[in-house]
Amino acid sequence: MRKLSLLFAGALMGASAMSLVYGAPGSSANAAGSETYKQLAIFGDIFERVRAQYVTPPDDKSLVENAINGMLSSLDPHSSYMNAEQAQDMRVQTKGEFGGLGIEVTMENDLVKVITPIDDTPAAKAGVLAGDYIAKIDGQEVRGLTLNDAVDKMRGLVNTPIKLTILRQGADKPIELTVVRDIIKVKAVKFRVENDIGYMKITSFTEKTYDDLENAIDAIKKQVPDDKLKGYVLDLRLNPGGLLDQAVSVSDAFLKRGEIVSTRGRDPKDVTRFDAKPKQTDDINGKPMIVLVNGGSASASEIVAGALQDLRRVTVVGTQSFGKGSVQTIIPLGENGALRLTTALYYTPSGKSIQGKGITPDIKVDQPLPPELQGRDLTRGESDLKGHIKGADESSTGSGSAAYVPPDPKDDLQLIYAEQLLRGQKTDPAFPPNPEKAVLNQ
């Protein structure tokens, strides 16, 4: 059984490129026609009849929220209404920090299992260890709770205590620990040095992604002399997306000039272009770089892969990406709720729409599934979503591919292939790319 794992920031926002240029609360829309008001009157009549005659008394708030979400979900899979709690969760996720304990967890045997405590966080300092099982939270049994419920209980205000009852292998009785919540900053970029190659994995596009990326690049440069550094691998696999401005900033880090992405709204004149800042060299001094994508690479991560691919700055290796080419604008509403509305589609520098198509890698490298997952369909793609907006370049082939990355790098064929290319152990016409052959929209 595949386990669900998430940080205490909660599950990420899903496959999305979000624009946080907020609209004004209560901003007016075009006046509706008389026929529209007749339909609204029918809705009001049905609402009152449900309240008065349904077999059990319904909750008015839930009825309204579900009606709103029914309307929005009929538009596309990414437009939705967020109540106050959901809107706050979204703000926490995009900010990249929250009040919590600092542990990565999963659900196993109806208990919360600690995958790892994050270094220098309250949980690590209190003595929580990888492999611990959390049986009670402030005296309440974890059995019967969902993982999200348990995570919600462990998050909270900074400087407030929480008592955990822990079951640990080798301990003859449960361990009681009191942990004081603190600000937990989630690293959006993980990195390491593979001998002569710098490896960077962007897990999501939050407010901290670009800064984390720059820190990763600086750390790699300090660990490996420039004359010995063969290049970089930028891993965007299983990256669900995030903030549009962060995708632009990340792309800009590896470019000297050129268009990164354009967004086009309902009005043909509503076109916004984002360009790289002209400079003499990029942030990795022009070193070769390979970008990894798979069916879990969506939206903001596709913006980065598409821009660097079209401008021939990188070679993209892996399998077809998710194919979400739409931008959601977050519009605040009363009572601190928010409307998440698809307001534009984005296009790569060559003018290609990713919607329902995805990024096609320059070099396709499949990643075999382990025996325990064989026979399962792990393919993920926008084109498979019911009610998705049909993209301009979408075909019957659709988008997406398997969204699986082995936990152990020695089993990661896509990563191994990328490193062999950088070291010259493998050759391919697509590597290194030729910037003179950049594909631009005319």
Coordinates of C-alpha atoms in Angstrom, one line a residue, residues 1 4 6 8 105-113 134-155 162-165:
M1 CA 0.0 0.0 0.0
L4 CA 1.0 9.3 2.0
L6 CA 3.6 15.3 3.9
F8 CA 3.4 19.9 8.6
V105 CA 5.1 12.1 8.8
T106 CA 3.1 9.3 7.2
M107 CA 0.2 7.1 8.4
E108 CA 1.0 3.5 9.2
N109 CA -1.0 0.9 11.1
D110 CA -3.6 3.7 12.1
L111 CA -0.8 5.6 13.8
V112 CA 1.3 8.6 12.7
K113 CA 4.8 7.5 11.9
I134 CA 2.7 8.9 17.6
A135 CA -0.2 7.2 19.4
K136 CA -1.7 10.2 21.2
I137 CA -1.8 14.0 20.7
D138 CA -2.6 15.9 23.8
G139 CA -4.2 12.8 25.2
Q140 CA -6.4 12.0 22.2
E141 CA -6.0 8.7 20.5
V142 CA -4.6 9.0 16.9
R143 CA -6.5 5.9 15.9
G144 CA -9.6 7.0 14.0
L145 CA -8.0 10.2 12.8
T146 CA -7.0 10.9 9.2
L147 CA -3.4 12.0 8.6
N148 CA -4.7 15.5 7.8
D149 CA -6.6 15.6 11.0
A150 CA -3.5 14.6 13.0
V151 CA -1.4 17.2 11.2
D152 CA -4.0 19.9 11.9
K153 CA -3.8 19.0 15.6
M154 CA -0.1 19.2 15.7
R155 CA 0.1 22.6 14.0
I162 CA 1.7 20.0 22.7
K163 CA 2.0 16.6 24.4
L164 CA 2.9 13.6 22.3
T165 CA 2.6 10.0 23.4

